């Protein structure tokens, strides 16, 4: 059986635990595969991302636990690159790369799309309305399609983090969906894997994962592939909403998910997941 999480942070960026503590917790929670994905260097904009120095230590730590616990869990070395930060190449070092958009440009400054309700209002004010903001945001996400070494698209509709009660947009707004669908089409075209990401649930900001189930259904209906990740920043949350997400994924029609192996990503029947 498989239990996988490929989106994991640590003290080297904005996570709360060491690489080893996260690994031990994953073993305890019955994970068979754990991938680390520290925030790649984007220091000019993002203070939480890893400096080059921290990146070296991060890599060393992950490779150490990989060896130390190899009989108990399969550890992979990944990185989460921001589209505005350093562009990484696997180069036989990284096992996989997550590509994400965390910021949009508002005038001279970059604002974090996942920071707060207040900042989301600020961004919407800058763009004039939510749809214009969404257009700009999804244009950025589309760029991930052309990052050849990126395997997984991180939290594709992160811009809706503070839209739980549809304060900014109705999730079924046709204009909004059109923007998201165009972006999804491009990413499917380049064979990117979409993650179902429960990170905002762990932080108490959402009740359901990214992407919204309408988008997830669209991804399924158009042949997109997925994996399930907790975007873990705190070890207790490694399996946050895991079982519920598996149900949601199946409700959207998926019968398989992507699994990382030493030979790269392979598709596995959903029944094989714990
Ligand atoms: Zn992220
Ligand atoms: Zn992350």
XYZ file of C-alpha atoms and ligand atoms in Angstrom:
276
model
C 0.000 0.000 0.000
C 1.045 3.588 -0.639
C 0.823 6.686 1.523
C 2.653 9.598 -0.031
C 3.272 13.275 0.666
C 5.574 15.223 -1.651
C 5.038 18.730 -0.314
C 6.911 19.197 2.957
C 8.653 22.182 4.503
C 11.148 22.350 7.363
C 13.010 24.809 9.597
C 15.178 25.721 6.596
C 12.244 27.735 5.248
C 8.929 28.407 6.995
C 8.294 24.952 8.471
C 8.236 24.285 12.198
C 10.257 21.047 12.350
C 13.611 19.600 11.420
C 13.927 17.285 8.443
C 14.513 14.367 10.792
C 11.507 15.110 13.048
C 9.288 15.391 10.003
C 10.615 12.042 8.765
C 10.019 10.307 12.106
C 6.466 11.647 12.246
C 5.823 10.447 8.687
C 7.026 6.953 9.615
C 4.788 7.004 12.672
C 1.803 8.081 10.596
C 2.358 5.215 8.182
C 3.664 7.146 5.191
C 5.623 5.037 2.729
C 6.884 7.996 0.667
C 7.896 11.446 1.921
C 9.241 14.174 -0.331
C 10.783 17.390 0.959
C 10.108 20.570 -0.961
C 11.770 23.542 0.736
C 11.036 26.982 -0.723
C 13.686 27.558 -3.390
C 15.665 30.777 -3.284
C 13.387 33.733 -3.980
C 15.010 35.974 -1.386
C 14.473 39.243 -3.199
C 10.760 38.850 -2.648
C 10.307 36.081 -0.111
C 12.111 36.176 3.247
C 10.916 32.644 4.026
C 12.622 31.069 1.044
C 15.953 29.316 1.539
C 19.241 31.139 1.105
C 21.847 29.334 -0.975
C 23.621 28.451 2.251
C 20.476 26.962 3.785
C 19.741 25.123 0.557
C 23.070 23.303 0.866
C 22.292 22.272 4.453
C 18.768 21.304 3.458
C 20.040 19.009 0.711
C 22.579 17.447 3.051
C 19.950 16.830 5.757
C 17.457 15.275 3.359
C 20.101 12.981 1.861
C 21.154 11.964 5.370
C 17.657 10.975 6.519
C 17.074 9.252 3.180
C 19.962 6.918 3.951
C 19.326 6.639 7.696
C 15.662 5.627 7.413
C 15.756 3.856 4.042
C 14.360 0.637 5.521
C 11.326 2.444 6.945
C 10.350 5.081 4.393
C 11.204 6.256 0.910
C 12.546 9.813 1.139
C 12.837 12.073 -1.903
C 14.641 15.369 -2.345
C 12.538 18.011 -4.027
C 12.213 21.761 -4.051
C 9.303 24.179 -4.408
C 10.345 26.886 -6.812
C 8.468 30.141 -7.074
C 7.970 31.350 -10.611
C 9.658 34.619 -9.541
C 12.593 32.941 -7.830
C 15.464 30.770 -8.907
C 14.602 28.291 -11.639
C 15.926 24.889 -10.625
C 17.116 22.005 -12.724
C 17.055 18.469 -11.453
C 20.601 17.728 -12.612
C 20.590 14.326 -10.944
C 20.287 16.100 -7.578
C 16.597 16.879 -7.134
C 14.179 14.017 -7.557
C 11.321 16.346 -8.472
C 10.324 20.009 -8.563
C 7.100 21.735 -7.549
C 6.360 24.983 -9.403
C 4.261 27.576 -7.589
C 2.981 31.125 -7.789
C 2.933 32.867 -4.408
C 3.099 36.529 -5.477
C 1.618 38.958 -7.940
C 3.018 42.320 -8.920
C 0.988 45.281 -7.737
C 2.695 48.413 -8.981
C 6.228 48.461 -7.637
C 5.676 45.780 -5.022
C 5.053 42.077 -4.952
C 2.170 40.989 -2.760
C 1.685 37.464 -1.434
C -1.539 35.918 -2.687
C -1.764 33.665 0.380
C -0.867 36.129 3.097
C -4.161 37.422 4.515
C -7.673 38.595 3.762
C -6.389 42.136 4.061
C -3.607 41.688 1.513
C -6.039 39.947 -0.839
C -8.246 43.041 -0.615
C -5.207 45.189 -1.362
C -4.409 43.135 -4.466
C -8.020 43.266 -5.685
C -8.057 47.036 -5.134
C -4.902 47.351 -7.201
C -6.302 45.299 -10.099
C -9.737 46.894 -9.880
C -11.703 43.671 -9.463
C -11.126 40.027 -8.630
C -11.427 38.810 -12.218
C -8.622 41.096 -13.408
C -6.517 39.868 -10.513
C -7.373 36.272 -11.410
C -6.384 36.879 -15.012
C -2.998 38.177 -13.948
C -2.515 35.379 -11.443
C -3.355 32.601 -13.895
C -1.059 34.183 -16.507
C 1.745 33.651 -14.004
C 0.668 30.074 -13.311
C 0.670 29.350 -17.056
C 4.421 30.063 -17.083
C 4.912 26.883 -15.062
C 3.905 24.962 -18.191
C 7.196 26.023 -19.772
C 9.444 25.201 -16.852
C 10.590 21.899 -18.268
C 11.994 20.501 -15.020
C 8.861 21.226 -13.004
C 6.854 18.078 -12.317
C 4.056 19.275 -10.038
C 1.990 22.467 -10.105
C 1.605 23.701 -6.534
C -1.787 24.786 -5.143
C -3.103 25.975 -8.505
C -5.892 28.212 -7.164
C -4.026 29.624 -4.180
C -5.522 33.033 -4.938
C -8.818 31.803 -3.490
C -7.311 31.047 -0.081
C -9.440 33.702 1.632
C -12.510 33.100 -0.491
C -13.965 30.304 1.620
C -17.269 32.177 2.012
C -17.082 33.461 -1.598
C -16.395 36.973 -0.407
C -14.305 37.747 -3.506
C -15.797 35.519 -6.222
C -18.351 32.722 -6.611
C -16.420 29.511 -7.181
C -18.725 28.708 -10.094
C -18.424 32.153 -11.709
C -18.152 31.322 -15.412
C -15.662 34.092 -16.216
C -13.450 33.025 -13.369
C -13.642 29.363 -14.356
C -12.714 30.220 -17.936
C -9.451 31.784 -16.746
C -8.647 28.790 -14.574
C -9.589 26.275 -17.294
C -7.308 27.951 -19.862
C -4.445 27.669 -17.447
C -5.235 24.042 -16.611
C -5.415 23.176 -20.333
C -1.903 24.537 -20.869
C -0.507 22.658 -17.909
C -2.147 19.396 -18.975
C -0.676 19.986 -22.439
C 2.795 19.990 -20.899
C 2.019 16.934 -18.767
C 2.327 18.679 -15.435
C 0.935 16.908 -12.376
C -1.600 18.809 -10.277
C -1.491 18.491 -6.534
C -4.515 18.277 -4.313
C -3.180 20.439 -1.492
C -4.636 20.433 2.018
C -2.251 23.049 3.445
C -4.853 25.755 4.054
C -7.060 23.316 5.952
C -4.172 22.615 8.330
C -3.920 26.352 8.935
C -7.643 26.689 9.556
C -8.277 28.876 6.525
C -10.140 26.447 4.309
C -12.472 23.509 4.732
C -11.579 21.864 1.423
C -8.287 21.436 -0.451
C -6.945 23.251 -3.504
C -7.995 23.020 -6.249
C -11.694 23.739 -5.768
C -13.684 20.603 -6.652
C -15.046 22.217 -9.828
C -11.482 22.633 -11.069
C -10.489 19.197 -9.853
C -13.373 17.676 -11.805
C -12.273 19.663 -14.868
C -8.725 18.354 -14.475
C -10.080 14.814 -14.337
C -12.398 15.238 -17.306
C -9.524 16.595 -19.415
C -7.044 13.857 -18.627
C -4.953 15.628 -15.984
C -2.960 13.634 -13.451
C -2.830 14.353 -9.742
C -1.124 13.598 -6.466
C -2.235 14.336 -2.893
C -0.051 16.610 -0.748
C -0.433 18.294 2.628
C 1.997 21.193 2.015
C 3.139 20.361 5.516
C 4.697 23.060 7.688
C 4.063 21.310 11.001
C 4.590 17.589 11.514
C 1.246 16.930 13.243
C -0.473 18.050 10.020
C 1.281 15.609 7.694
C -1.912 13.678 7.089
C -4.353 16.550 7.578
C -7.588 15.854 5.650
C -5.876 12.910 3.943
C -8.751 10.429 4.055
C -11.376 13.048 3.189
C -9.297 14.158 0.204
C -9.034 10.597 -1.083
C -12.817 10.481 -1.084
C -13.117 13.861 -2.788
C -10.607 12.766 -5.439
C -12.673 9.674 -6.192
C -15.889 11.692 -6.195
C -14.330 13.820 -8.937
C -13.829 10.664 -10.989
C -10.162 9.855 -10.480
C -9.228 6.174 -10.334
C -5.476 6.739 -10.059
C -2.823 9.094 -8.681
C 0.829 9.694 -9.481
C 3.509 8.194 -7.272
C 7.182 9.103 -7.187
C 9.637 6.211 -7.555
C 13.373 5.969 -8.207
C 12.414 5.756 -11.884
C 10.301 8.900 -11.777
C 6.539 9.324 -11.549
C 4.253 6.405 -12.231
C 0.481 6.107 -12.146
C -1.043 3.910 -9.425
C -4.575 2.727 -8.907
C -6.317 4.683 -6.157
C -7.172 1.414 -4.415
C -3.466 0.979 -3.674
C -3.447 4.057 -1.449
C -3.802 3.648 2.299
Zn 3.558 27.054 -1.955
Zn 4.714 24.799 0.082
